[in-house]
Coordinates of C-alpha atoms and ligand atoms in Angstrom, one line a residue:
X30 CA 0.0 0.0 0.0
X31 CA 1.2 3.5 -0.7
X32 CA 1.6 6.0 2.1
X33 CA -1.5 7.8 0.9
X34 CA -3.6 4.6 1.0
X35 CA -2.3 3.8 4.5
X36 CA -3.1 7.3 5.5
X37 CA -6.7 7.1 4.2
X38 CA -7.2 3.7 5.8
X39 CA -5.7 4.1 9.2
X40 CA -5.4 7.9 10.1
X41 CA -8.5 9.8 11.2
X42 CA -9.2 12.4 8.5
X43 CA -9.1 15.6 10.5
X44 CA -7.0 17.4 7.9
X45 CA -7.9 18.4 4.4
X46 CA -4.8 16.7 2.9
X47 CA -3.6 16.4 -0.6
X48 CA -1.9 13.1 -1.5
X49 CA 1.7 14.4 -1.9
X50 CA 4.2 12.8 0.5
X51 CA 7.6 14.4 0.9
X52 CA 10.6 12.1 1.4
X53 CA 13.5 14.5 1.8
X54 CA 14.5 18.1 2.2
X55 CA 17.5 20.3 2.0
X56 CA 17.4 24.0 3.0
X57 CA 14.2 25.4 1.6
X58 CA 13.8 22.6 -0.9
X59 CA 11.5 19.5 -0.5
X60 CA 11.3 16.4 -2.7
X61 CA 8.3 14.1 -3.0
X62 CA 8.0 10.4 -3.7
X63 CA 8.2 11.0 -7.5
X64 CA 11.4 13.1 -7.1
X65 CA 9.6 16.4 -7.9
X66 CA 11.3 19.4 -6.2
X67 CA 9.4 22.1 -4.4
X68 CA 10.6 25.4 -2.9
X69 CA 9.2 25.6 0.6
X70 CA 7.7 29.0 1.4
X71 CA 5.7 27.4 4.2
X72 CA 8.3 25.6 6.4
X73 CA 5.7 23.3 7.8
X74 CA 3.6 26.3 9.0
X75 CA 6.5 28.3 10.4
X76 CA 8.2 25.3 12.2
X77 CA 11.2 24.4 10.0
X78 CA 12.8 27.7 10.9
X79 CA 16.4 26.7 10.0
X80 CA 15.3 24.8 6.9
X81 CA 15.3 21.0 6.2
X82 CA 18.3 18.8 6.9
X83 CA 20.2 21.7 8.6
X84 CA 23.6 20.1 9.3
X85 CA 24.1 21.8 12.7
X86 CA 20.6 20.9 13.9
X87 CA 20.7 17.3 12.7
X88 CA 24.2 16.8 14.2
X89 CA 23.1 18.2 17.6
X90 CA 19.9 16.1 17.6
X91 CA 21.9 12.9 16.8
X92 CA 24.6 13.6 19.4
X93 CA 21.9 14.3 22.0
X94 CA 19.9 11.2 21.1
X95 CA 22.9 9.0 21.6
X96 CA 23.5 10.5 25.1
X97 CA 19.9 10.9 26.3
X98 CA 16.5 11.6 24.7
X99 CA 14.3 11.7 27.8
X100 CA 14.3 11.2 31.5
X101 CA 11.5 13.1 33.2
X102 CA 10.8 16.5 34.8
X103 CA 11.4 14.9 38.2
X104 CA 15.1 15.6 37.8
X105 CA 17.0 18.6 36.4
X106 CA 17.2 18.6 32.6
X107 CA 20.4 20.5 31.8
X108 CA 19.5 21.6 28.2
X109 CA 16.0 22.7 29.4
X110 CA 17.6 24.9 32.1
X111 CA 20.1 26.3 29.5
X112 CA 17.3 26.9 26.9
X113 CA 15.2 28.7 29.5
X114 CA 18.2 31.0 30.3
X115 CA 18.8 31.7 26.5
X116 CA 15.1 32.5 25.9
X117 CA 14.9 34.8 29.0
X118 CA 18.1 36.4 28.1
X119 CA 17.2 37.0 24.5
X120 CA 13.8 38.3 25.5
X121 CA 15.3 40.9 27.9
X122 CA 12.4 40.3 30.2
X123 CA 12.7 39.2 33.8
X124 CA 10.8 35.9 33.4
X125 CA 10.8 32.2 34.0
X126 CA 9.7 29.5 31.5
X127 CA 7.4 26.4 31.5
X128 CA 8.0 23.8 28.8
X129 CA 5.4 21.8 26.9
X130 CA 5.2 20.3 23.4
X131 CA 3.0 22.6 21.3
X132 CA 1.5 26.0 20.9
X133 CA -1.8 24.9 22.4
X134 CA -0.1 23.4 25.4
X135 CA 1.9 26.7 25.8
X136 CA -1.4 28.6 25.7
X137 CA -3.0 26.2 28.2
X138 CA -0.2 26.9 30.6
X139 CA -0.6 30.7 30.0
X140 CA -4.3 30.5 30.8
X141 CA -3.5 28.4 34.0
X142 CA -0.9 31.0 35.0
X143 CA -3.5 33.8 34.5
X144 CA -6.3 32.0 36.3
X145 CA -4.1 31.2 39.3
X146 CA -3.0 34.8 39.5
X147 CA -6.7 35.8 39.3
X148 CA -7.6 33.4 42.0
X149 CA -4.8 34.3 44.5
X150 CA -4.1 38.0 44.0
X151 CA -7.5 39.7 44.3
X152 CA -10.2 39.9 46.8
X153 CA -12.8 38.9 44.2
X154 CA -11.7 36.0 41.9
X155 CA -10.8 37.1 38.4
X156 CA -10.9 34.5 35.7
X157 CA -12.2 35.9 32.4
X158 CA -9.9 36.1 29.4
X159 CA -10.6 38.5 26.5
X160 CA -9.4 37.5 23.1
X161 CA -9.8 39.0 19.6
X162 CA -12.0 37.9 16.7
X163 CA -10.0 36.2 14.0
X164 CA -7.5 35.0 16.5
X165 CA -6.1 31.5 16.7
X166 CA -4.8 30.0 19.9
X167 CA -5.0 26.2 19.4
X168 CA -7.1 23.1 19.2
X169 CA -7.6 21.8 22.7
X170 CA -11.0 22.3 24.2
X171 CA -9.8 25.4 26.1
X172 CA -7.6 27.0 23.5
X173 CA -10.2 26.4 20.8
X174 CA -12.6 28.3 23.1
X175 CA -10.0 31.0 23.5
X176 CA -9.9 31.2 19.6
X177 CA -12.2 34.1 18.6
X178 CA -13.7 32.4 15.5
X179 CA -17.2 31.1 15.8
X180 CA -16.5 28.5 13.1
X181 CA -14.1 26.8 15.6
X182 CA -16.7 26.5 18.3
X183 CA -18.6 23.5 16.8
X184 CA -21.4 22.1 18.9
X185 CA -19.8 18.7 18.3
X186 CA -17.4 19.4 21.1
X187 CA -19.4 21.4 23.6
X188 CA -19.7 22.2 26.4
X189 CA -16.6 24.5 26.4
X190 CA -15.0 26.0 29.5
X191 CA -16.5 29.4 30.6
X192 CA -14.7 32.6 30.9
X193 CA -13.7 33.6 27.4
X194 CA -15.1 36.5 25.5
X195 CA -14.2 38.0 22.2
X196 CA -14.0 41.6 20.9
X197 CA -13.8 42.7 17.2
X198 CA -10.9 45.1 17.7
X199 CA -8.4 46.3 20.2
X200 CA -10.5 49.4 21.0
X201 CA -13.4 47.2 22.1
X202 CA -11.3 45.5 24.8
X203 CA -11.8 48.4 27.2
X204 CA -15.6 48.1 27.3
X205 CA -15.4 44.3 27.6
X206 CA -13.4 44.5 30.8
X207 CA -15.2 43.9 34.1
X208 CA -14.2 43.1 37.7
X209 CA -13.7 39.4 36.8
X210 CA -11.3 40.0 33.9
X211 CA -7.9 38.6 34.6
X212 CA -6.2 38.8 31.2
X213 CA -6.3 39.8 27.6
X214 CA -4.7 37.4 25.1
X215 CA -3.6 38.6 21.7
X216 CA -1.4 37.8 18.7
X217 CA 0.6 40.9 17.6
X218 CA 0.3 39.6 14.0
X219 CA -2.7 37.4 13.6
X220 CA -1.4 34.4 11.6
X221 CA -4.2 31.9 10.9
X222 CA -6.7 34.8 10.9
X223 CA -5.1 36.3 7.8
X224 CA -1.6 37.7 8.5
X225 CA -2.9 40.8 10.2
X226 CA -0.4 43.0 12.1
X227 CA -2.0 45.3 14.7
X228 CA -1.1 48.9 14.9
X229 CA 1.9 49.6 17.2
X230 CA 0.4 52.6 19.0
X231 CA -2.9 50.8 19.6
X232 CA -1.0 47.8 21.2
X233 CA 1.2 50.1 23.3
X234 CA -1.9 51.9 24.6
X235 CA -3.5 48.5 25.4
X236 CA -0.4 47.4 27.3
X237 CA -0.4 50.6 29.3
X238 CA -4.1 50.5 30.2
X239 CA -4.0 46.9 31.2
X240 CA -1.0 47.5 33.4
X241 CA -2.9 50.4 35.1
X242 CA -5.9 48.1 35.7
X243 CA -3.8 45.2 36.9
X244 CA -5.0 43.0 34.0
X245 CA -2.5 40.6 32.5
X246 CA -1.4 40.9 28.9
X247 CA -0.7 37.5 27.3
X248 CA 1.0 37.7 23.9
X249 CA 0.7 34.5 21.9
X250 CA 3.9 34.5 20.0
X251 CA 3.6 30.9 18.9
X252 CA 3.9 32.0 15.3
X253 CA 5.5 35.4 15.6
X254 CA 8.2 34.4 18.0
X255 CA 11.8 33.2 17.4
X256 CA 12.8 35.8 14.8
X257 CA 9.8 35.2 12.5
X258 CA 9.1 38.9 12.4
X259 CA 12.8 39.9 12.2
X260 CA 13.2 40.4 16.0
X261 CA 13.5 37.6 18.5
X262 CA 10.0 38.5 19.7
X263 CA 7.3 40.6 17.9
X264 CA 6.9 42.1 21.4
X265 CA 10.3 43.8 20.8
X266 CA 9.1 45.5 17.6
X267 CA 6.0 46.7 19.4
X268 CA 8.1 47.8 22.4
X269 CA 5.8 46.3 25.0
X270 CA 6.4 44.2 28.1
X271 CA 3.8 41.4 28.3
X272 CA 3.1 39.5 31.5
X273 CA 3.0 36.2 29.7
X274 CA 4.4 35.2 26.3
X275 CA 3.9 31.8 24.6
X276 CA 6.3 30.3 22.0
X277 CA 6.3 27.1 20.0
X278 CA 6.4 26.7 16.2
X279 CA 9.9 27.8 15.1
X280 CA 11.7 27.2 18.4
X281 CA 13.1 23.7 17.9
X282 CA 13.2 23.5 14.1
X283 CA 10.5 20.8 13.9
X284 CA 11.0 18.9 17.2
X285 CA 7.8 19.4 19.2
X286 CA 8.2 22.1 21.9
X287 CA 6.1 24.9 23.5
X288 CA 7.0 27.5 26.1
X289 CA 4.9 29.7 28.4
X290 CA 7.2 32.4 29.9
X291 CA 6.0 34.9 32.6
X292 CA 7.2 37.7 34.8
X293 CA 5.0 36.1 37.5
X294 CA 8.1 34.1 38.4
X295 CA 6.6 32.4 41.6
X296 CA 3.2 31.6 40.2
X297 CA 3.5 27.8 40.2
X298 CA 4.3 25.5 43.1
X299 CA 5.2 21.8 42.6
X300 CA 2.0 20.0 41.4
X301 CA 0.3 23.0 39.8
X302 CA 1.2 22.0 36.3
X303 CA 3.2 19.5 34.3
X304 CA 3.9 17.8 31.0
X305 CA 5.5 14.4 30.7
X306 CA 7.5 15.1 27.5
X307 CA 7.7 18.9 28.0
X308 CA 11.2 20.3 27.7
X309 CA 13.0 16.9 27.3
X310 CA 16.6 16.5 26.3
X311 CA 15.9 16.1 22.6
X312 CA 13.6 19.1 22.1
X313 CA 15.5 21.5 24.3
X314 CA 18.9 20.5 22.7
X315 CA 17.2 21.2 19.3
X316 CA 15.9 24.6 20.7
X317 CA 19.4 25.6 21.9
X318 CA 20.8 24.8 18.5
X319 CA 18.1 26.6 16.6
X320 CA 18.6 29.7 18.7
X321 CA 22.4 29.6 18.1
X322 CA 21.8 29.4 14.4
X323 CA 19.2 32.2 14.3
X324 CA 21.1 34.5 16.6
X325 CA 24.0 34.4 14.1
X326 CA 21.6 34.8 11.2
X327 CA 20.2 37.9 12.8
X328 CA 23.6 39.3 13.9
X329 CA 25.2 38.9 10.5
X330 CA 22.4 40.9 8.8
X331 CA 21.4 37.9 6.7
X332 CA 17.9 37.8 8.2
X333 CA 17.3 41.4 7.4
X334 CA 18.5 40.9 3.8
X335 CA 16.1 37.9 3.3
X336 CA 13.2 39.9 4.7
X337 CA 14.0 42.7 2.2
X338 CA 14.3 40.4 -0.8
X339 CA 11.0 38.7 0.0
X340 CA 9.3 42.0 0.5
X341 CA 10.5 43.4 -2.8
X342 CA 9.1 40.3 -4.6
X343 CA 5.7 40.6 -2.9
X344 CA 5.4 44.3 -3.4
X345 CA 6.2 43.9 -7.1
X346 CA 3.8 40.9 -7.6
X347 CA 1.0 42.7 -5.8
X348 CA 1.3 45.7 -8.1
X349 CA 1.7 43.6 -11.3
X350 CA -1.1 41.3 -10.5
X351 CA -3.5 43.7 -8.8
X352 CA -6.4 41.9 -10.4
X353 CA -5.5 38.9 -8.2
X354 CA -4.1 40.6 -5.0
X355 CA -5.4 43.7 -3.3
X356 CA -2.5 44.1 -0.8
X357 CA 0.7 42.8 0.7
X358 CA 0.4 42.2 4.4
X359 CA 2.6 41.0 7.3
X360 CA 5.8 41.6 9.1
X361 CA 9.3 40.2 8.7
X362 CA 9.1 36.7 7.1
X363 CA 5.5 36.3 8.1
X364 CA 3.9 37.7 5.0
X365 CA 0.9 37.4 2.8
X366 CA -0.8 38.5 -0.4
X367 CA -4.5 39.4 0.2
X368 CA -6.3 37.8 -2.7
X369 CA -9.4 39.4 -4.2
X370 CA -11.5 36.5 -2.9
X371 CA -11.2 33.0 -1.6
X372 CA -11.6 31.4 -5.0
X373 CA -8.5 33.2 -6.2
X374 CA -6.7 32.3 -3.0
X375 CA -7.3 28.6 -3.6
X376 CA -6.5 28.8 -7.3
X377 CA -3.2 30.5 -6.6
X378 CA -2.2 28.0 -3.9
X379 CA -3.0 25.0 -6.1
X380 CA -1.2 26.5 -9.2
X381 CA 1.8 27.3 -7.1
X382 CA 2.0 23.8 -5.7
X383 CA 1.7 22.4 -9.2
X384 CA 4.6 24.6 -10.3
X385 CA 6.7 23.5 -7.3
X386 CA 6.3 26.1 -4.7
X387 CA 4.5 25.7 -1.4
X388 CA 2.6 28.6 0.2
X389 CA -0.2 28.5 2.8
X390 CA -3.7 29.8 3.2
X391 CA -4.6 32.2 6.0
X392 CA -8.1 33.5 6.8
X393 CA -10.6 33.5 3.9
X394 CA -8.5 35.2 1.3
X395 CA -4.8 35.4 2.2
X396 CA -2.0 33.6 0.5
X397 CA 0.6 33.2 3.3
X398 CA 4.4 32.9 3.2
X399 CA 6.4 31.5 6.1
X400 CA 9.7 30.5 4.5
X401 CA 12.6 29.1 6.6
X402 CA 14.4 32.0 8.2
X403 CA 17.7 30.6 6.7
X404 CA 16.3 30.6 3.1
X405 CA 19.0 31.7 0.6
X406 CA 18.7 34.3 -2.1
X407 CA 18.9 31.6 -4.8
X408 CA 15.9 29.8 -3.2
X409 CA 13.9 32.9 -2.9
X410 CA 14.6 33.8 -6.6
X411 CA 13.7 30.3 -7.8
X412 CA 10.6 30.2 -5.6
X413 CA 9.2 33.4 -7.0
X414 CA 10.2 32.5 -10.6
X415 CA 7.9 29.4 -10.2
X416 CA 5.2 31.4 -8.3
X417 CA 5.0 34.0 -11.0
X418 CA 4.8 31.4 -13.7
X419 CA 2.0 29.8 -11.9
X420 CA -0.1 32.9 -11.4
X421 CA 0.5 34.3 -14.9
X422 CA -1.4 31.3 -16.2
X423 CA -4.5 32.1 -14.1
Ligands
PLP529 C1 -0.1 27.4 15.5 C2 -0.6 28.3 16.5 C3 -1.1 27.8 17.8 C4 -1.3 26.3 18.0 O1 -0.1 25.6 18.0 P1 -0.1 24.0 18.0 O2 1.3 23.7 18.1 O3 -0.7 23.6 16.8 O4 -0.9 23.6 19.2 C5 -1.5 28.7 18.7 N1 -1.3 30.1 18.5 C6 -0.9 30.6 17.4 C7 -0.8 32.0 17.2 C8 -0.5 29.7 16.3 O5 -0.1 30.2 15.2

């Protein structure tokens, strides 16, 4: 049986998959079973941040695997401790980290941190979390409820936990706050919702007002974090100091990891929270290696150069194909072309894939680009050559 047949027979069909199966990758290139080559402008939804088959990352993972993959969180895990130090140090915030295995798990931890704070620090218990419409925070029962998109709140999975409410824009947060509000959770650039960066002054004002009212600001940097927007954290570009930040996607280059970091450094006591696999030797060694690679990428100016090159292509394409795309959106290497409608969005993605370049959908009408942060100029040029060829034919 082929992989596709096995998949259809034995894997629950929760994803709208096509039948392509990749067998190998190098840098920003992927190869499928038939040997066809693709330029990867998606990096596994922002995960393969240092590209495929990165020699430093694969070497570090192999060496670590030979020494130890996993013990448990009942003993000190040296690379976990070192990775926490690196993350906190690069963030510039006075924080501590909790390690899980995914973005949803990081956000679950963030919500537990906020809830415990709301329960222990005020006379009247605070527990409500305000999130934004078009946000995306994960697929567990709680994080899907935190996600401000009605289409995600299917009655199939109800009842959902209480205490989440949604507002259509940042301005509407202030009216939604009551004496039971403990936190506001936002993405600075909404990813799944359509690659939508919020206005910097609006976010700074929000951060200031929440601080005055002793309400926590949780920034979901699962997609924006780890240099995706050009800075280590998007919070740096917005010049804010969140109370809780979550990370995941790009942090370990494809090894599952999630982090909730907080300035509430003493919030948890032993027993409050846990994760069997969270922060094990393998994932945190991978995280340390990815950070070392990306720190260098940023310091050398290579990251800024790639962002610039990508941006030039998208600006030009949008102008030239204005009948297909109404705007270029995004920040850093988290970019998108807003298609005129969802039909065009789907056609563009399908034609691009056929032509050997992988992009992603976001929201109802955005074609999203999340290339590896180590992508080369040659790979960018080749990818856009194919992309343009694909859309010319539409
Ligand atoms: C992907 C994503 C998540 C969920 O991450 P998983 O690892 O799939 O659980 C949460 N928040 C944001 C902003 C994301 O982009």
